[in-house]
Short mmCIF file of C-alpha atoms in Angstrom, two decimals:
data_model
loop_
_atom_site.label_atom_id
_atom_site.label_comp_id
_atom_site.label_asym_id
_atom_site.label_seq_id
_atom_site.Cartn_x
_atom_site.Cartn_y
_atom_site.Cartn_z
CA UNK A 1 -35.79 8.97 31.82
CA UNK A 2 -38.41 6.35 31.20
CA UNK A 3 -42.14 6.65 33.04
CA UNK A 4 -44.04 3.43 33.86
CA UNK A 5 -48.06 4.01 34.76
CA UNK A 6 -49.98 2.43 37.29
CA UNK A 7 -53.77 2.05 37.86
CA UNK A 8 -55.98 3.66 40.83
CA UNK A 9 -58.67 2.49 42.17
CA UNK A 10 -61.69 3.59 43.71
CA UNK A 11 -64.92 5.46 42.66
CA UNK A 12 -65.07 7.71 39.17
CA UNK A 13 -62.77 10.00 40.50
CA UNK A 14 -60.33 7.50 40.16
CA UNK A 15 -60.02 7.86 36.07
CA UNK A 16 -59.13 11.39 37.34
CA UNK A 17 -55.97 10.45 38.37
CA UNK A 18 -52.34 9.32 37.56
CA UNK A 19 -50.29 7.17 38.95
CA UNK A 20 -46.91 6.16 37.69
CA UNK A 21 -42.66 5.38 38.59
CA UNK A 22 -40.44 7.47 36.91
CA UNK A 23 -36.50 6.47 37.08
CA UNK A 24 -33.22 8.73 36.52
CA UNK A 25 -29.85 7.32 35.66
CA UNK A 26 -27.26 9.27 37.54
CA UNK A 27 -23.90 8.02 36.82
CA UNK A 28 -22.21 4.70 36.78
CA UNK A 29 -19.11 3.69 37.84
CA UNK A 30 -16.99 0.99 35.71
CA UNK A 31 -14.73 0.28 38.73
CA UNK A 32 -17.36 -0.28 41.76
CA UNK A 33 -19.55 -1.87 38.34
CA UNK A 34 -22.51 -0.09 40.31
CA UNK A 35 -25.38 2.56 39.10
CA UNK A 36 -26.66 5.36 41.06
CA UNK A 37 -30.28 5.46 40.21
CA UNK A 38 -33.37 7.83 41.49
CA UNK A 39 -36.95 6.42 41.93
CA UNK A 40 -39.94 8.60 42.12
CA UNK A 41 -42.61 7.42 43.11
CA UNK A 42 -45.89 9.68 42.14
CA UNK A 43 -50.03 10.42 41.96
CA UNK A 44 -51.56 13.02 40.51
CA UNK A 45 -54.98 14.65 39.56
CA UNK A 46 -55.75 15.67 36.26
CA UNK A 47 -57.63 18.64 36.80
CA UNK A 48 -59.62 20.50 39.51
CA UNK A 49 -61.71 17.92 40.59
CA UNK A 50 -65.19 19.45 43.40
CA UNK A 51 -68.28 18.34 44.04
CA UNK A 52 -69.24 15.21 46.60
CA UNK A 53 -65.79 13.30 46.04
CA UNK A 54 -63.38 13.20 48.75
CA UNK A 55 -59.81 13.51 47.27
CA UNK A 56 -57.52 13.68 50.62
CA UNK A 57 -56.37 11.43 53.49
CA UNK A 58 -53.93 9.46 55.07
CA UNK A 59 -52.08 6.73 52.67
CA UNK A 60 -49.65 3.98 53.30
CA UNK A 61 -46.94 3.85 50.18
CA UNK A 62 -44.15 1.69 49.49
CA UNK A 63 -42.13 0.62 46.72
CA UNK A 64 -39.60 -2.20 45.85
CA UNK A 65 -36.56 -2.86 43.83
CA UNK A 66 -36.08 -6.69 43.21
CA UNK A 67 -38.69 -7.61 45.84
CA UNK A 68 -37.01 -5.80 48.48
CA UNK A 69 -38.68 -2.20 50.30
CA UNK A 70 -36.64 0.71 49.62
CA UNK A 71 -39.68 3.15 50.82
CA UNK A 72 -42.16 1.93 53.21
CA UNK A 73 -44.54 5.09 54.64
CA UNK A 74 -47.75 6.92 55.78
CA UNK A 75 -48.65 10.42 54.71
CA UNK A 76 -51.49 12.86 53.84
CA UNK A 77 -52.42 12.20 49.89
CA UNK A 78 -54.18 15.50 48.41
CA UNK A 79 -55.63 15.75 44.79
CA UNK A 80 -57.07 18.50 45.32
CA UNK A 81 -56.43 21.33 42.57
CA UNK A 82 -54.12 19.14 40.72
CA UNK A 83 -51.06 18.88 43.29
CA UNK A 84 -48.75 16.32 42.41
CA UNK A 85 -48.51 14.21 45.62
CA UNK A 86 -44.82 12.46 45.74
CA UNK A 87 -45.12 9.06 47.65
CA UNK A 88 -41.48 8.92 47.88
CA UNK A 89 -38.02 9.05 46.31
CA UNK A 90 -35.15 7.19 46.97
CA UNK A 91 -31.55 7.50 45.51
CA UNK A 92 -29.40 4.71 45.83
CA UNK A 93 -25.93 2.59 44.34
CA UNK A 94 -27.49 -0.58 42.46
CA UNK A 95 -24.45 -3.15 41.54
CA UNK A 96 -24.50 -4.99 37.85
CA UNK A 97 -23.20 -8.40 37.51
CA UNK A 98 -19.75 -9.25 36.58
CA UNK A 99 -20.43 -8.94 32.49
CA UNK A 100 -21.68 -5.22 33.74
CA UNK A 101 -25.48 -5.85 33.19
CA UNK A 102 -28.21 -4.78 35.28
CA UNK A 103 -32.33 -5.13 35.10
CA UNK A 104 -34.36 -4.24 37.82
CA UNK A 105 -37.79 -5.53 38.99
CA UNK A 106 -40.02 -2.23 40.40
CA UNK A 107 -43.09 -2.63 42.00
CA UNK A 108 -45.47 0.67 43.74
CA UNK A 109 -48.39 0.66 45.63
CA UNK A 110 -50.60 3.07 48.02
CA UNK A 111 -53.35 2.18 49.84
CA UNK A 112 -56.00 4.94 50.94
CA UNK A 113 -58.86 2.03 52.55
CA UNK A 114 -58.09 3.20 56.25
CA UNK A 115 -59.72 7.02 54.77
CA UNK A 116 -62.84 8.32 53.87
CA UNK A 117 -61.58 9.11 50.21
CA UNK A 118 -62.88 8.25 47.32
CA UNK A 119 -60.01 7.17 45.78
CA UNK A 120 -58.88 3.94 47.37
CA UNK A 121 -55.54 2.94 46.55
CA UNK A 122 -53.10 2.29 42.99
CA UNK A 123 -50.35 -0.12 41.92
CA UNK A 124 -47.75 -0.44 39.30
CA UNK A 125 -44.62 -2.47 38.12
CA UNK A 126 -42.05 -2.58 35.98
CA UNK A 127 -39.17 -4.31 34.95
CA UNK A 128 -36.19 -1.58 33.91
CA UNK A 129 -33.18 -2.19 32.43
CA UNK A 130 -30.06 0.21 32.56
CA UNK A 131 -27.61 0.67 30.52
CA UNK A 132 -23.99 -2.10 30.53
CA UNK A 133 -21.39 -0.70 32.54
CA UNK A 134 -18.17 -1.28 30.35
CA UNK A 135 -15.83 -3.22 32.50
CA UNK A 136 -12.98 -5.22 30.87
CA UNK A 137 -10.87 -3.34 28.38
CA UNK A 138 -10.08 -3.65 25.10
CA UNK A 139 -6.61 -3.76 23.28
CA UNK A 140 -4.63 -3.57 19.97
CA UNK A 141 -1.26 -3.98 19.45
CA UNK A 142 1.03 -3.70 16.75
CA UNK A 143 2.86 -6.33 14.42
CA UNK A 144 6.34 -7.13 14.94
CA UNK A 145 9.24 -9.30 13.46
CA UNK A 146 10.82 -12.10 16.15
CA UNK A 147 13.19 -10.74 18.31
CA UNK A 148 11.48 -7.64 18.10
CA UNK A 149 8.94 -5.54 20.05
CA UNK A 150 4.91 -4.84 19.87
CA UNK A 151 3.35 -2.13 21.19
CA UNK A 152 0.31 -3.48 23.33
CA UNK A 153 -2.14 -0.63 23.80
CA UNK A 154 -4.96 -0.94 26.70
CA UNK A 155 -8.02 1.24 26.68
CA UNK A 156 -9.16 1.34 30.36
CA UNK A 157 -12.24 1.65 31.20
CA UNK A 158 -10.65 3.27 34.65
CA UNK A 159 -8.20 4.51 35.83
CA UNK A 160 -8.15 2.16 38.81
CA UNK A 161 -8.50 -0.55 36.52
CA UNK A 162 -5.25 -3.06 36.41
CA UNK A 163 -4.55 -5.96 33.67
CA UNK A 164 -2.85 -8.87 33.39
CA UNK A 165 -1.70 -9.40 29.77
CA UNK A 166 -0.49 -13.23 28.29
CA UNK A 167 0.15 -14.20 24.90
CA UNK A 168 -0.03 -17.61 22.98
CA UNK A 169 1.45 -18.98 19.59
CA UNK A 170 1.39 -22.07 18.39
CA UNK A 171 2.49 -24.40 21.08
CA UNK A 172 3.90 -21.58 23.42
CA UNK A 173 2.49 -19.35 26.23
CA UNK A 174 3.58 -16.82 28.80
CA UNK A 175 2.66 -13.57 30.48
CA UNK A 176 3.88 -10.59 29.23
CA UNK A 177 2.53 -8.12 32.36
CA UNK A 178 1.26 -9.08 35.30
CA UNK A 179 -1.80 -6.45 36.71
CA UNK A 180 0.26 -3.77 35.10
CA UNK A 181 -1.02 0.16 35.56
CA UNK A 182 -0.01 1.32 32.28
CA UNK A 183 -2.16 1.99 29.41
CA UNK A 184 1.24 0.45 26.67
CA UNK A 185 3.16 -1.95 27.41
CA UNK A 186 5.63 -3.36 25.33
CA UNK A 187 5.81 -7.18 24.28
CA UNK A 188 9.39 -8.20 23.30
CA UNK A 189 8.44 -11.21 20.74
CA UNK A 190 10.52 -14.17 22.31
CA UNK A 191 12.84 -15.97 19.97
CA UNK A 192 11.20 -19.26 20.68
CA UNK A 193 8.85 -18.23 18.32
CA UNK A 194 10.87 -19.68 15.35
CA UNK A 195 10.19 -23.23 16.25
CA UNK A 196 6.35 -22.80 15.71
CA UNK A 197 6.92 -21.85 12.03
CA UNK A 198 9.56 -23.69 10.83
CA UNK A 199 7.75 -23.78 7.22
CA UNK A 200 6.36 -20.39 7.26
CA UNK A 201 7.61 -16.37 7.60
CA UNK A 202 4.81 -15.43 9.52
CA UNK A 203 2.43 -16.47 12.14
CA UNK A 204 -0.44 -15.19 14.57
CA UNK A 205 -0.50 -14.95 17.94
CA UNK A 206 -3.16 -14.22 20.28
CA UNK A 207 -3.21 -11.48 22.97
CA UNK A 208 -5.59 -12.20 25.98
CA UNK A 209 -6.12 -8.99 28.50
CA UNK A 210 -8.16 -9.25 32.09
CA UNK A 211 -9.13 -6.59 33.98
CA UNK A 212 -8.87 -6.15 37.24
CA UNK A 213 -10.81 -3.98 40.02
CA UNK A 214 -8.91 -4.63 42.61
CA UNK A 215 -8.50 -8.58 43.25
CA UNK A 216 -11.62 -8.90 41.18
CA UNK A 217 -11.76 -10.29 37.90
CA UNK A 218 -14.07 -8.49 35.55
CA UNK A 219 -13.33 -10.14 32.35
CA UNK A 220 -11.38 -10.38 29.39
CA UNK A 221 -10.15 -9.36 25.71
CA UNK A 222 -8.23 -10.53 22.90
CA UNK A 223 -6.29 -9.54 20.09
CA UNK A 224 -4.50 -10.75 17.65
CA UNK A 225 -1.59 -9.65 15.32
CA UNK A 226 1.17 -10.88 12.91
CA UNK A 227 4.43 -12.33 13.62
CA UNK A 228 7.31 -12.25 11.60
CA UNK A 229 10.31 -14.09 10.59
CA UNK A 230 13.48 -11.40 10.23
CA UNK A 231 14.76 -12.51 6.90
CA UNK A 232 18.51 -11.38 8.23
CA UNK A 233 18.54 -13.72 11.16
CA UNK A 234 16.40 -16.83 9.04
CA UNK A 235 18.24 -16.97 5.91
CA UNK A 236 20.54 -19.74 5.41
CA UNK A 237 24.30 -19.69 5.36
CA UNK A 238 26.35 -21.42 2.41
CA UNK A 239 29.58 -21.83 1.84
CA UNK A 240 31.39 -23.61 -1.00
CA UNK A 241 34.58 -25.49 -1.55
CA UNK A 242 36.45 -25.61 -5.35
CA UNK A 243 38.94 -28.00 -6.09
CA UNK A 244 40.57 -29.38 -9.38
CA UNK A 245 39.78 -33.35 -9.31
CA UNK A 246 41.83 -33.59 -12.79
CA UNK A 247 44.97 -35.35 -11.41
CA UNK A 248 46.89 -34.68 -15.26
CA UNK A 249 46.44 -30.61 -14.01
CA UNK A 250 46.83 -30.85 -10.05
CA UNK A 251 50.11 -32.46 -10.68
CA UNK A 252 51.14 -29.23 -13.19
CA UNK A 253 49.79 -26.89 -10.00
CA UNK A 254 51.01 -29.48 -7.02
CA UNK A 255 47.64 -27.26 -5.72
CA UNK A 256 44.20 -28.86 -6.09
CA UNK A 257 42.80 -25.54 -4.93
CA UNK A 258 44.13 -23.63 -8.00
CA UNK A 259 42.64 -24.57 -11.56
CA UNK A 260 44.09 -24.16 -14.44
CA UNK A 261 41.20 -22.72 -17.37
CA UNK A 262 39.97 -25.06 -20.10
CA UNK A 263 42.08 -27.91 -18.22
CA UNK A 264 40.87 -28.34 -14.68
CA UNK A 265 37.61 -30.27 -13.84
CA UNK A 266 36.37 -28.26 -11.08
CA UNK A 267 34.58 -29.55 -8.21
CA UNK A 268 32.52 -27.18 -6.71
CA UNK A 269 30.92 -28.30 -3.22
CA UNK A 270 28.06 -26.79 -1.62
CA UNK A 271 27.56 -26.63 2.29
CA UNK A 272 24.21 -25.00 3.85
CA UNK A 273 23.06 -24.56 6.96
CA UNK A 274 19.72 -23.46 7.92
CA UNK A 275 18.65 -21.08 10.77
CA UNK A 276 15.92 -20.92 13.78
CA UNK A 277 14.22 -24.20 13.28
CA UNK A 278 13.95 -24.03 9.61
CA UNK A 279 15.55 -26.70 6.99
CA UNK A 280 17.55 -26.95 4.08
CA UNK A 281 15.02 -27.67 0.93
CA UNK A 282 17.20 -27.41 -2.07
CA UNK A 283 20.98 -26.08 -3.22
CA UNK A 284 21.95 -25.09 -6.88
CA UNK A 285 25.54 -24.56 -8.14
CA UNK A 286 25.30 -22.71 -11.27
CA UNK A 287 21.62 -22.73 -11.74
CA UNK A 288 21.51 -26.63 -11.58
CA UNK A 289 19.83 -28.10 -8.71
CA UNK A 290 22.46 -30.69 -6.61
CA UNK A 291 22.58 -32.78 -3.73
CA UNK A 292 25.93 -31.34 -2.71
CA UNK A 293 28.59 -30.91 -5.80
CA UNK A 294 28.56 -30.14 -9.47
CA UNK A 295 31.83 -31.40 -11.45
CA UNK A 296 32.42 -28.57 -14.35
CA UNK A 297 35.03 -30.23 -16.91
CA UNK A 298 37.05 -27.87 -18.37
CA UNK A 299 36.10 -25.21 -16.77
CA UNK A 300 36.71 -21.59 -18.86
CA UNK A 301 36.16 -19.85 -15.37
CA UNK A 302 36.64 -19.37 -11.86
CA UNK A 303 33.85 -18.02 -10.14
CA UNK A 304 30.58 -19.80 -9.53
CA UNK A 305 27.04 -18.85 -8.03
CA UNK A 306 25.82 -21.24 -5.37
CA UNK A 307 22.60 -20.61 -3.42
CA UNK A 308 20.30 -22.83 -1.06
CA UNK A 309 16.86 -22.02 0.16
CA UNK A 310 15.04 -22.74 3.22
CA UNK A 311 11.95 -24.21 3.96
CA UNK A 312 10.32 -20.88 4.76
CA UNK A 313 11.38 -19.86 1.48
CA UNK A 314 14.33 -17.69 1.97
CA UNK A 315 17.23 -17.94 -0.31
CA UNK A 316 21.05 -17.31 -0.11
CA UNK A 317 23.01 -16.94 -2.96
CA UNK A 318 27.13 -16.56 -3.34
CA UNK A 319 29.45 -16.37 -5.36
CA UNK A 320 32.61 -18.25 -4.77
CA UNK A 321 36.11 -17.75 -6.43
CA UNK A 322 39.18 -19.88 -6.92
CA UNK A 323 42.48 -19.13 -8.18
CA UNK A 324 42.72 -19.68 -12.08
CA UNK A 325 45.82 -20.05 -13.82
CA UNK A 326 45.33 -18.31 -17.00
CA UNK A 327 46.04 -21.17 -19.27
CA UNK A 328 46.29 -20.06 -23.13
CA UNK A 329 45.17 -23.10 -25.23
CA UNK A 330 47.32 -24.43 -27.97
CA UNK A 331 47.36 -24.05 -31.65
CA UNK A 332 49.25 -24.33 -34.36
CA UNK A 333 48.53 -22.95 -38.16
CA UNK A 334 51.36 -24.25 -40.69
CA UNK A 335 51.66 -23.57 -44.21
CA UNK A 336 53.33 -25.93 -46.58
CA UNK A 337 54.38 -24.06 -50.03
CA UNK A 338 56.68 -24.83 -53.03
CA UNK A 339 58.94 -22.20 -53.94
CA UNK A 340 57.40 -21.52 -57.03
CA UNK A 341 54.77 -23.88 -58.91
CA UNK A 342 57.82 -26.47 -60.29
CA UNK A 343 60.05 -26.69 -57.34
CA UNK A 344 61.21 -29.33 -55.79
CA UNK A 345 61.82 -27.25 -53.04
CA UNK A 346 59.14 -26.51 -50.27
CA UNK A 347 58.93 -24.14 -47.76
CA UNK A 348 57.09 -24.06 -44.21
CA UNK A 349 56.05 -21.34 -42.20
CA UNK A 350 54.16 -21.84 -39.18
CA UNK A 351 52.21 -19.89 -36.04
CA UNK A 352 49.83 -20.07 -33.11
CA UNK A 353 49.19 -19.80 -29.24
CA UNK A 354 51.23 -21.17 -26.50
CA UNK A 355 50.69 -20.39 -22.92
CA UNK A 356 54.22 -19.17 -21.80
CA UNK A 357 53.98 -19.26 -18.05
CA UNK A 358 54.49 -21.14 -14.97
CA UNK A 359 51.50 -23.69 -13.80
CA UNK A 360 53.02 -23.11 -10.43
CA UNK A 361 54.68 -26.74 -10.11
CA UNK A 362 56.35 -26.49 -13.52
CA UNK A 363 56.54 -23.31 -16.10
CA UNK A 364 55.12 -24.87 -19.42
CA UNK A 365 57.17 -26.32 -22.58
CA UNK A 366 56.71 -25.92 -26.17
CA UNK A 367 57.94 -28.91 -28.68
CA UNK A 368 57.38 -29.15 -32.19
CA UNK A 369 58.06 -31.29 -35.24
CA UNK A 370 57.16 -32.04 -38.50
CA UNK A 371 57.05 -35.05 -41.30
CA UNK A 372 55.75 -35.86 -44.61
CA UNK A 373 54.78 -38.81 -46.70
CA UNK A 374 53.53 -38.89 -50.40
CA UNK A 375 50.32 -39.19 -50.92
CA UNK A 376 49.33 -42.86 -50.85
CA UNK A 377 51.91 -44.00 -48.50
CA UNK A 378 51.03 -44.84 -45.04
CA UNK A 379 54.62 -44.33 -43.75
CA UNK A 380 55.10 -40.98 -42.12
CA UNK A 381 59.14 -39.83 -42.60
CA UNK A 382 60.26 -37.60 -40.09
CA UNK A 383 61.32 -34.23 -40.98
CA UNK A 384 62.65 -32.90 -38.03
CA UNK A 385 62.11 -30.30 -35.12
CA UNK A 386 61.05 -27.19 -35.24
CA UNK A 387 62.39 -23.92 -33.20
CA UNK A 388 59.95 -21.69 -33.41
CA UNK A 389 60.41 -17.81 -31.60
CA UNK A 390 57.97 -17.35 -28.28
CA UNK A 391 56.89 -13.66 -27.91
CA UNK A 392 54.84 -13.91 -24.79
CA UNK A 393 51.57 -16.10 -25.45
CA UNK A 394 52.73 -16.70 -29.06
CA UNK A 395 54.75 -18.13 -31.48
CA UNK A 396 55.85 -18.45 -34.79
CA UNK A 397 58.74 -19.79 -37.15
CA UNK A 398 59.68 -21.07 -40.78
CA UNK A 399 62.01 -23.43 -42.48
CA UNK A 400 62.49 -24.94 -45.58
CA UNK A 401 61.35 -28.09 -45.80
CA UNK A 402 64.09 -29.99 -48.16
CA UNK A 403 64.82 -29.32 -51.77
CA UNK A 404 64.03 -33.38 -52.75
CA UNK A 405 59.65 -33.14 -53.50
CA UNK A 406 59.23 -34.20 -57.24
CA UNK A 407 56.59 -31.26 -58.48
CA UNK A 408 54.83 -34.20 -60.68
CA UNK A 409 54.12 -35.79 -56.99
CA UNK A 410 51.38 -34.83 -54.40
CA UNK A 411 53.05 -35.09 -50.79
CA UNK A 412 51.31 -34.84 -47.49
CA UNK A 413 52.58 -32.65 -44.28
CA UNK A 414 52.03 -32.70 -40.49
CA UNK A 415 52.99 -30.43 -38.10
CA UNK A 416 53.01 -32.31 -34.26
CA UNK A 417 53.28 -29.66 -31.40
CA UNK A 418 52.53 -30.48 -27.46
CA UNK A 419 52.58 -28.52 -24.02
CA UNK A 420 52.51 -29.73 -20.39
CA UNK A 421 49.18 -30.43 -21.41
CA UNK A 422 48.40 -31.03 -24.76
CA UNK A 423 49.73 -33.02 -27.35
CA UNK A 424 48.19 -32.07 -30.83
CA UNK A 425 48.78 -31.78 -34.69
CA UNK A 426 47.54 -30.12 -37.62
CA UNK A 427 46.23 -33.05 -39.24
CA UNK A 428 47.60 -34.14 -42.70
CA UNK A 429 47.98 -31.17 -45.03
CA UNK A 430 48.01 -32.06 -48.78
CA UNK A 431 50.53 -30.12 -51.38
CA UNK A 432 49.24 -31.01 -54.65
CA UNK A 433 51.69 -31.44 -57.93
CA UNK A 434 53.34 -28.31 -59.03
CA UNK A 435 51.74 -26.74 -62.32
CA UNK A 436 54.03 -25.92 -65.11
CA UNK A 437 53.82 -22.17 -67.18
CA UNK A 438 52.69 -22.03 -70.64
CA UNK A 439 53.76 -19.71 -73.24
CA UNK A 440 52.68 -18.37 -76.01
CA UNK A 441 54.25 -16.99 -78.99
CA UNK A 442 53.43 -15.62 -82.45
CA UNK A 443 54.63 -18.62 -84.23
CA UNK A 444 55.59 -21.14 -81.05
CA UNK A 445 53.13 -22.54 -77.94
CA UNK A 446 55.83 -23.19 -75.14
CA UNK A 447 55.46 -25.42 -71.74
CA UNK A 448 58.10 -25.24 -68.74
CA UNK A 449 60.53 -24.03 -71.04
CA UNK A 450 60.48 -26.35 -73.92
CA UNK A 451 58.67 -25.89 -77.52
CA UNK A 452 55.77 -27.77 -77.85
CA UNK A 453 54.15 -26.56 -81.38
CA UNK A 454 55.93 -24.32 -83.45
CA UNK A 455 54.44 -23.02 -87.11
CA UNK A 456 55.89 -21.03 -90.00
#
C-alpha cells in the first residue's frame, strides 16, 4: 500500500513530526468497473517530545479525492509521547472509466492556528493510480473447414458479463451470438464463404467479441483463425465421352461407342465442372493438356485417364472405359520353295493372324491369293486363291504352286490377303535359279547328272 508524506508547519517541533496519506486497495469489481479503496489520513510524533512546546489542541482536517471532501472535521490533535493521531479514514467505491482505468487526485490538510500549539498545521497531495480493472474479454477459437464448426471460447472477466460475438470474411458479415451467457459457443462456418476465395483453399476471418455489463458496453476483442476449403465438396467433377470417329470401323460395329483396337480413332471428350465459386483452369486426357478432346488414332486401348483442376488447385482425375472389340491384326508369312534345287516345281506354304470374330455389325472375312511374275517382268500372272485352315485367331495352309518354273529362271511371288479391314500383301518375294549337284568321281567330275570331265 503506497505512503505519500506531507509537511507540518509551525515552530522546531514541527521537524518532530510526520505527516502523510496512506491508501489500501480492497477489491475491485470487473462488472460495477469500480474500486473499493481506504484512505488514512495521519500525524505523528517521532519521539517523546517535553519541555516549553505545546503539542495538543483542537484541529480542523479534511481531505479530498478529485477535488471533492470525503472527510471534513474538528478534533483534539495530541503528539504527546508519540501517539499516532488519525485525522480520518474513509472507505469508499471509486468507478474507472470505460477502458477500466482509474487515477486519483488526493489532497490533506489540518490546521491547528485556532490553538495555542506549537505546531500549526500540515498539507500533502498526491496523485495515485490503481490498478486496470479487466473489463472486456478475450477469445480464441478454433480453425475449421466451410460447412463446418469452430469452437469460440470466451474468457469472462465475470460471470455477469454477456457478449455479443460477429464475424467478418472477405466481403461478408454476420453475428454469430447475440449477448450470449456462455463461456463456448459454437460458430457453424456459413457456406457463403466459398465465394470469397474462389482462387484460394483457405482464408482468415476475423472474430470481434463485446462485453456487456448489463446494457453497457465495455469494449471489445478480436480473433482471428483459418478457414478452409473441404477438398470433398470443392473438387471438380469430370466426366468423359469416347466415341470411334473412324467411319471405315463404326460401319463394321454399326456402334460409334464401341472401338475396335488398332482400328478405331477414338475421340475422347472431356466435360468439367467446377464447385463453390471456383473455375475450371485446365483439363488433360492422357497427360496432354486439351481444350476439350484428344483424337487417339489407332488406338491399342480402351481406357483413358482424364483429369481437370480448379482454380484453387484441386484436381480430379478418372479413368474412363469403352467397349473394345478385340481386333487381332493381320499377317501373313509365305514361303515360296522348289521341290528340290532343279525343279520346276514350287511349293508354297503359308501362315499368320486373322481376327476370327464378329465386329458386332458383321463377323470378319479372310481372302487370300497369290501370283508370280519372272523377274524382270512387270506383269503380275495370277495364281489363284488360297484356302487356308482358321483355328481360332490363326491360320495357315500350303499348295503347290505349278510344276511350269524353269530352275535356270529367277521368278518373283506375292501373297495378297485382306479382312473387313485390311487389305495387305507380303510384298514381292524373290526365288532365285535352282543350283545343280556336282559329283565327283575317281576318274569322272559329274554336273546334274551328265559327265563333264572324265580321265583315264
Amino acid at each position: 500500500m503506497p505512503k505519500f508524506p506531507g509537511t507540518v508547519s509551525g515552530n522546531n517541533t514541527a521537524k518532530y513530526v510526520n505527516y502523510y496519506l496512506e491508501a489500501t486497495l480492497n477489491w475491485q469489481d470487473p462488472a460495477t468497473n469500480k474500486s473499493n479503496i481506504t484512505l488514512h489520513h495521519y500525524a505523528q510524533s517521532t519521539n517523546s517530545i517535553v519541555g516549553a512546546y505545546n503539542l495538543n489542541g483542537n484541529a480542523v482536517s479534511q481531505l479530498k479525492v478529485n477535488g471533492s471532501n470525503v472527510i471534513n472535521r474538528t478534533q483534539n490533535m495530541d503528539f504527546r509521547n508519540c501517539k499516532l493521531v488519525d485525522l480520518g479514514t474513509w472507505t469508499d467505491e471509486v468507478e474507472h472509466n470505460s477502458e477500466g482505468k482509474l487515477t486519483l487526485t488526493l489532497s490533506g490538510s489540518f490546521d491547528m492556528k485556532g490553538s495555542s500549539s506549537s505546531v500549526t498545521g500540515g498539507s500533502v497531495s498526491a496523485t495515485w493510480t490503481l490498478p486496470d480493472i479487466a473489463r472486456k474479454s478475450s477469445i480464441s477459437a478454433t480453425n475449421a473447414t466451410i460447412g463446418g464448426t469452430s469452437t469460440i471460447t470466451i474468457n469472462k472477466q465475470s460471470d455477469s458479463f454477456t457478449h455479443t460475438l460477429q464475424y467478418s470474411f472477405g466481403s461478408l458479415s454476420g453475428t454469430i451470438a447475440t449477448k450470449t451467457a456462455n463461456s463456448s459457443v459454437p460458430f457453424d462456418i456459413p457456406t457463403n464463404f466459398y465465394t470469397q476465395i474462389p482462387n484460394a483453399k483457405s482464408g482468415t476471418c476475423t472474430i470481434t467479441c463485446t462485453t456487456y455489463s448489463g446494457n453497457n458496453n465495455v469494449g471489445s476483442t478480436t480473433t482471428t483463425i483459418t478457414v478452409s476449403c473441404n477438398e470433398t465438396d470443392c473438387k471438380p467433377v469430370v466426366d468423359a465421352t469416347i466415341v470411334d470417329i473412324n467411319q471405315t470401323t463404326v460401319d463394321l460395329t454399326n456402334d460409334s461407342s464401341k472401338l475396335i483396337r488398332y482400328k478405331s480413332t477414338a475421340r475422347v471428350t472431356i466435360s468439367a465442372t467446377a464447385k463453390n465459386s471456383s473455375s475450371i483452369t485446365s483439363r488433360s486426357i492422357e497427360g496432354s493438356s486439351v481444350s476439350s478432346y484428344l483424337d487417339i488414332q489407332n488406338a491399342s486401348k480402351n481406357s483413358f485417364s482424364v483429369s481437370a483442376t480448379d482454380s484453387r488447385g484441386y484436381s480430379t482425375t478418372i479413368t474412363k472405359t469403352a467397349t473394345m472389340i478385340n481386333y487381332v491384326q493381320l499377317t501373313c508369312n509365305a514361303n515360296f520353295k522348289r521341290a528340290n534345287q532343279t525343279s520346276s516345281t514350287v511349293n508354297l506354304t503359308y501362315s499368320g493372324n486373322y481376327f476370327n470374330g464378329s465386329f458386332g455389325a458383321t463377323n470378319n472375312t479372310l481372302t487370300m491369293s497369290w501370283k508370280y511374275r519372272e523377274k524382270g517382268s512387270s506383269t503380275w500372272i495370277s495364281g489363284g486363291t488360297l484356302s487356308p485352315t482358321i483355328s481360332e485367331n490363326t491360320y495357315s495352309g500350303s499348295i503347290q504352286c505349278g510344276t511350269n518354273f524353269d530352275y535356270e529362271k529367277s521368278y518373283e511371288f506375292q501373297v495378297d490377303f485382306a479382312d473387313k479391314i485390311d487389305s495387305l500383301n507380303t510384298g514381292a518375294i524373290t526365288l532365285s535359279k535352282g543350283q545343280g549337284s556336282l559329283e565327283i568321281y575317281d576318274k569322272a567330275i559329274k554336273a546334274n547328272g551328265e559327265v563333264l570331265f572324265y580321265w583315264d
